[in-house]
Amino acid sequence: MSEVVLIRCDLYSGSGVGHLKRCSVLADELQKNDIAPIIVLDEDCGLIPIKLSVPVEMIASTSYNESTDAEALADLAFRYNARKIIGDSYRISSRWVFELQSKGLSVILLDDLQIGGGADLEIDYSPAALGNLSASNRLCGPSYFITDSPLN
């Protein structure tokens, strides 16, 4: 059986499609490596603007709250026997990370704003991140940008 990984992704009015596109590319690559990703979106995200090749779960989000979001993700993780959560969201902080870790989950963040400190692995693809390579749990710099667009 494949390892299940939940990918918590921003898709709400004002967020644009960048997070979802990045998460879709990541999910496709995970599948190629025998990992079963599930993208997790807000229940009220509206129509999904791109075609996704992986399952999608929706969680209630009438008014975003980190604690209730983390709790809903933990419930999904236990339901699917997932041990890892990947977060790509500008709405989370180290509190969200801590709440998931306190439930025994590993947290990986795509975090170009450095807002979710304390994750098990932080990926900051911004050029500015190259000056912050001291932590062993950080992958920094533009070479870690997740895309399926040509790099030329």
PDB file of C-alpha atoms in Angstrom:
ATOM      1  CA  MET A   1       0.000   0.000   0.000  1.00  0.00           C
ATOM      2  CA  SER A   2       1.209   3.504  -0.851  1.00  0.00           C
ATOM      3  CA  GLU A   3       1.991   6.044   1.812  1.00  0.00           C
ATOM      4  CA  VAL A   4      -0.769   8.671   1.983  1.00  0.00           C
ATOM      5  CA  VAL A   5       0.241  12.331   2.263  1.00  0.00           C
ATOM      6  CA  LEU A   6      -2.195  15.215   2.755  1.00  0.00           C
ATOM      7  CA  ILE A   7      -1.447  18.463   0.931  1.00  0.00           C
ATOM      8  CA  ARG A   8      -3.171  21.465   2.549  1.00  0.00           C
ATOM      9  CA  CYS A   9      -3.479  24.090  -0.126  1.00  0.00           C
ATOM     10  CA  ASP A  10      -4.805  27.642  -0.276  1.00  0.00           C
ATOM     11  CA  LEU A  11      -7.654  28.220  -2.695  1.00  0.00           C
ATOM     12  CA  TYR A  12      -9.998  30.960  -1.544  1.00  0.00           C
ATOM     13  CA  SER A  13     -11.131  34.311  -2.890  1.00  0.00           C
ATOM     14  CA  GLY A  14      -8.020  36.429  -3.100  1.00  0.00           C
ATOM     15  CA  SER A  15      -5.519  33.556  -3.085  1.00  0.00           C
ATOM     16  CA  GLY A  16      -5.184  33.066  -6.818  1.00  0.00           C
ATOM     17  CA  VAL A  17      -4.321  29.714  -8.383  1.00  0.00           C
ATOM     18  CA  GLY A  18      -0.561  29.627  -7.698  1.00  0.00           C
ATOM     19  CA  HIS A  19      -0.769  27.469  -4.576  1.00  0.00           C
ATOM     20  CA  LEU A  20      -3.095  24.987  -6.270  1.00  0.00           C
ATOM     21  CA  LYS A  21      -0.946  24.757  -9.404  1.00  0.00           C
ATOM     22  CA  ARG A  22       2.190  24.146  -7.307  1.00  0.00           C
ATOM     23  CA  CYS A  23       0.387  21.519  -5.200  1.00  0.00           C
ATOM     24  CA  SER A  24      -0.937  19.809  -8.327  1.00  0.00           C
ATOM     25  CA  VAL A  25       2.571  19.526  -9.790  1.00  0.00           C
ATOM     26  CA  LEU A  26       3.881  18.214  -6.458  1.00  0.00           C
ATOM     27  CA  ALA A  27       1.030  15.691  -6.189  1.00  0.00           C
ATOM     28  CA  ASP A  28       1.730  14.377  -9.694  1.00  0.00           C
ATOM     29  CA  GLU A  29       5.399  13.841  -8.813  1.00  0.00           C
ATOM     30  CA  LEU A  30       4.540  12.140  -5.527  1.00  0.00           C
ATOM     31  CA  GLN A  31       2.288   9.708  -7.388  1.00  0.00           C
ATOM     32  CA  LYS A  32       5.182   8.795  -9.682  1.00  0.00           C
ATOM     33  CA  ASN A  33       7.084   7.773  -6.529  1.00  0.00           C
ATOM     34  CA  ASP A  34       4.345   5.510  -5.148  1.00  0.00           C
ATOM     35  CA  ILE A  35       3.023   8.082  -2.694  1.00  0.00           C
ATOM     36  CA  ALA A  36      -0.726   8.709  -2.577  1.00  0.00           C
ATOM     37  CA  PRO A  37      -1.366  12.461  -2.214  1.00  0.00           C
ATOM     38  CA  ILE A  38      -4.714  13.948  -1.306  1.00  0.00           C
ATOM     39  CA  ILE A  39      -5.175  17.681  -1.833  1.00  0.00           C
ATOM     40  CA  VAL A  40      -7.156  19.349   0.947  1.00  0.00           C
ATOM     41  CA  LEU A  41      -9.064  22.541   0.123  1.00  0.00           C
ATOM     42  CA  ASP A  42     -11.555  24.821   1.839  1.00  0.00           C
ATOM     43  CA  GLU A  43     -15.114  23.632   1.444  1.00  0.00           C
ATOM     44  CA  ASP A  44     -16.138  27.045   0.111  1.00  0.00           C
ATOM     45  CA  CYS A  45     -13.277  27.372  -2.417  1.00  0.00           C
ATOM     46  CA  GLY A  46     -15.660  27.483  -5.368  1.00  0.00           C
ATOM     47  CA  LEU A  47     -14.958  25.769  -8.653  1.00  0.00           C
ATOM     48  CA  ILE A  48     -11.520  24.194  -8.904  1.00  0.00           C
ATOM     49  CA  PRO A  49      -9.911  26.121 -11.777  1.00  0.00           C
ATOM     50  CA  ILE A  50      -7.477  23.418 -12.939  1.00  0.00           C
ATOM     51  CA  LYS A  51      -7.795  19.696 -13.556  1.00  0.00           C
ATOM     52  CA  LEU A  52      -6.396  17.660 -10.680  1.00  0.00           C
ATOM     53  CA  SER A  53      -5.233  14.067 -11.087  1.00  0.00           C
ATOM     54  CA  VAL A  54      -5.453  13.205  -7.374  1.00  0.00           C
ATOM     55  CA  PRO A  55      -8.295  12.961  -4.863  1.00  0.00           C
ATOM     56  CA  VAL A  56      -9.520  16.142  -3.191  1.00  0.00           C
ATOM     57  CA  GLU A  57     -10.952  16.451   0.309  1.00  0.00           C
ATOM     58  CA  MET A  58     -12.814  19.521   1.507  1.00  0.00           C
ATOM     59  CA  ILE A  59     -12.812  20.850   5.048  1.00  0.00           C
ATOM     60  CA  ALA A  60     -15.181  23.406   6.535  1.00  0.00           C
ATOM     61  CA  SER A  61     -13.806  26.919   6.485  1.00  0.00           C
ATOM     62  CA  THR A  62     -16.562  29.497   6.818  1.00  0.00           C
ATOM     63  CA  SER A  63     -14.141  31.581   8.841  1.00  0.00           C
ATOM     64  CA  TYR A  64     -10.537  30.361   8.731  1.00  0.00           C
ATOM     65  CA  ASN A  65      -9.083  29.410  12.091  1.00  0.00           C
ATOM     66  CA  GLU A  66      -5.693  27.693  12.452  1.00  0.00           C
ATOM     67  CA  SER A  67      -6.757  25.481  15.345  1.00  0.00           C
ATOM     68  CA  THR A  68      -9.900  24.160  13.687  1.00  0.00           C
ATOM     69  CA  ASP A  69      -8.011  23.747  10.408  1.00  0.00           C
ATOM     70  CA  ALA A  70      -5.273  21.726  12.127  1.00  0.00           C
ATOM     71  CA  GLU A  71      -7.902  19.628  13.921  1.00  0.00           C
ATOM     72  CA  ALA A  72      -9.746  18.891  10.671  1.00  0.00           C
ATOM     73  CA  LEU A  73      -6.455  17.945   8.984  1.00  0.00           C
ATOM     74  CA  ALA A  74      -5.516  15.655  11.869  1.00  0.00           C
ATOM     75  CA  ASP A  75      -8.915  13.947  11.597  1.00  0.00           C
ATOM     76  CA  LEU A  76      -8.370  13.403   7.868  1.00  0.00           C
ATOM     77  CA  ALA A  77      -4.841  12.141   8.498  1.00  0.00           C
ATOM     78  CA  PHE A  78      -6.080   9.558  10.964  1.00  0.00           C
ATOM     79  CA  ARG A  79      -8.922   8.530   8.635  1.00  0.00           C
ATOM     80  CA  TYR A  80      -6.462   7.922   5.773  1.00  0.00           C
ATOM     81  CA  ASN A  81      -3.618   6.699   7.996  1.00  0.00           C
ATOM     82  CA  ALA A  82      -1.433   9.564   6.741  1.00  0.00           C
ATOM     83  CA  ARG A  83       1.594  10.535   8.800  1.00  0.00           C
ATOM     84  CA  LYS A  84       2.679  13.606   6.809  1.00  0.00           C
ATOM     85  CA  ILE A  85       1.025  16.923   6.048  1.00  0.00           C
ATOM     86  CA  ILE A  86       2.383  19.237   3.367  1.00  0.00           C
ATOM     87  CA  GLY A  87       1.256  22.839   3.769  1.00  0.00           C
ATOM     88  CA  ASP A  88       1.190  25.483   1.042  1.00  0.00           C
ATOM     89  CA  SER A  89      -0.698  28.342   2.624  1.00  0.00           C
ATOM     90  CA  TYR A  90      -0.137  31.950   3.625  1.00  0.00           C
ATOM     91  CA  ARG A  91      -2.702  31.592   6.439  1.00  0.00           C
ATOM     92  CA  ILE A  92      -0.719  29.296   8.703  1.00  0.00           C
ATOM     93  CA  SER A  93       1.906  29.933  11.344  1.00  0.00           C
ATOM     94  CA  SER A  94       4.084  27.982  13.734  1.00  0.00           C
ATOM     95  CA  ARG A  95       0.956  27.435  15.867  1.00  0.00           C
ATOM     96  CA  TRP A  96      -0.638  25.357  13.062  1.00  0.00           C
ATOM     97  CA  VAL A  97       2.613  23.401  12.703  1.00  0.00           C
ATOM     98  CA  PHE A  98       2.811  22.737  16.454  1.00  0.00           C
ATOM     99  CA  GLU A  99      -0.820  21.591  16.671  1.00  0.00           C
ATOM    100  CA  LEU A 100      -0.284  19.014  13.914  1.00  0.00           C
ATOM    101  CA  GLN A 101       3.040  17.844  15.343  1.00  0.00           C
ATOM    102  CA  SER A 102       1.461  17.457  18.788  1.00  0.00           C
ATOM    103  CA  LYS A 103      -0.824  14.846  17.198  1.00  0.00           C
ATOM    104  CA  GLY A 104       2.187  12.873  15.959  1.00  0.00           C
ATOM    105  CA  LEU A 105       2.161  14.188  12.391  1.00  0.00           C
ATOM    106  CA  SER A 106       5.176  15.353  10.400  1.00  0.00           C
ATOM    107  CA  VAL A 107       4.780  18.756   8.754  1.00  0.00           C
ATOM    108  CA  ILE A 108       6.458  19.881   5.550  1.00  0.00           C
ATOM    109  CA  LEU A 109       5.946  23.492   4.488  1.00  0.00           C
ATOM    110  CA  LEU A 110       6.305  25.324   1.219  1.00  0.00           C
ATOM    111  CA  ASP A 111       7.047  28.564   3.000  1.00  0.00           C
ATOM    112  CA  ASP A 112       8.462  31.469   0.996  1.00  0.00           C
ATOM    113  CA  LEU A 113       7.279  33.936   3.666  1.00  0.00           C
ATOM    114  CA  GLN A 114       8.932  32.078   6.573  1.00  0.00           C
ATOM    115  CA  ILE A 115       5.681  32.122   8.572  1.00  0.00           C
ATOM    116  CA  GLY A 116       5.452  28.496   9.635  1.00  0.00           C
ATOM    117  CA  GLY A 117       8.592  27.971  11.653  1.00  0.00           C
ATOM    118  CA  GLY A 118       9.205  24.709  13.424  1.00  0.00           C
ATOM    119  CA  ALA A 119       8.165  22.415  10.580  1.00  0.00           C
ATOM    120  CA  ASP A 120       9.996  19.133  10.118  1.00  0.00           C
ATOM    121  CA  LEU A 121      11.026  20.344   6.667  1.00  0.00           C
ATOM    122  CA  GLU A 122      10.735  23.891   5.324  1.00  0.00           C
ATOM    123  CA  ILE A 123      11.063  24.634   1.622  1.00  0.00           C
ATOM    124  CA  ASP A 124      11.635  28.293   0.776  1.00  0.00           C
ATOM    125  CA  TYR A 125      12.170  28.745  -2.946  1.00  0.00           C
ATOM    126  CA  SER A 126      12.524  32.535  -2.803  1.00  0.00           C
ATOM    127  CA  PRO A 127      15.881  34.023  -3.888  1.00  0.00           C
ATOM    128  CA  ALA A 128      16.122  35.737  -0.485  1.00  0.00           C
ATOM    129  CA  ALA A 129      16.198  32.330   1.229  1.00  0.00           C
ATOM    130  CA  LEU A 130      19.708  31.664  -0.034  1.00  0.00           C
ATOM    131  CA  GLY A 131      20.990  33.867   2.789  1.00  0.00           C
ATOM    132  CA  ASN A 132      19.288  31.641   5.381  1.00  0.00           C
ATOM    133  CA  LEU A 133      20.890  28.224   4.899  1.00  0.00           C
ATOM    134  CA  SER A 134      21.889  27.584   8.510  1.00  0.00           C
ATOM    135  CA  ALA A 135      19.095  25.172   9.484  1.00  0.00           C
ATOM    136  CA  SER A 136      19.416  21.529   8.473  1.00  0.00           C
ATOM    137  CA  ASN A 137      15.655  21.199   7.955  1.00  0.00           C
ATOM    138  CA  ARG A 138      15.470  23.901   5.242  1.00  0.00           C
ATOM    139  CA  LEU A 139      15.724  23.620   1.476  1.00  0.00           C
ATOM    140  CA  CYS A 140      16.381  27.122   0.196  1.00  0.00           C
ATOM    141  CA  GLY A 141      16.520  28.982  -3.076  1.00  0.00           C
ATOM    142  CA  PRO A 142      14.929  29.077  -6.515  1.00  0.00           C
ATOM    143  CA  SER A 143      16.107  25.564  -7.403  1.00  0.00           C
ATOM    144  CA  TYR A 144      13.383  24.268  -5.035  1.00  0.00           C
ATOM    145  CA  PHE A 145      10.550  26.073  -6.830  1.00  0.00           C
ATOM    146  CA  ILE A 146       7.929  23.479  -7.796  1.00  0.00           C
ATOM    147  CA  THR A 147       6.777  23.956 -11.361  1.00  0.00           C
ATOM    148  CA  ASP A 148       6.106  22.107 -14.562  1.00  0.00           C
ATOM    149  CA  SER A 149       6.988  25.156 -16.651  1.00  0.00           C
ATOM    150  CA  PRO A 150      10.247  25.198 -18.621  1.00  0.00           C
ATOM    151  CA  LEU A 151      13.052  26.759 -16.603  1.00  0.00           C
ATOM    152  CA  ASN A 152      14.565  28.575 -19.620  1.00  0.00           C
TER     153      ASN A 152
END
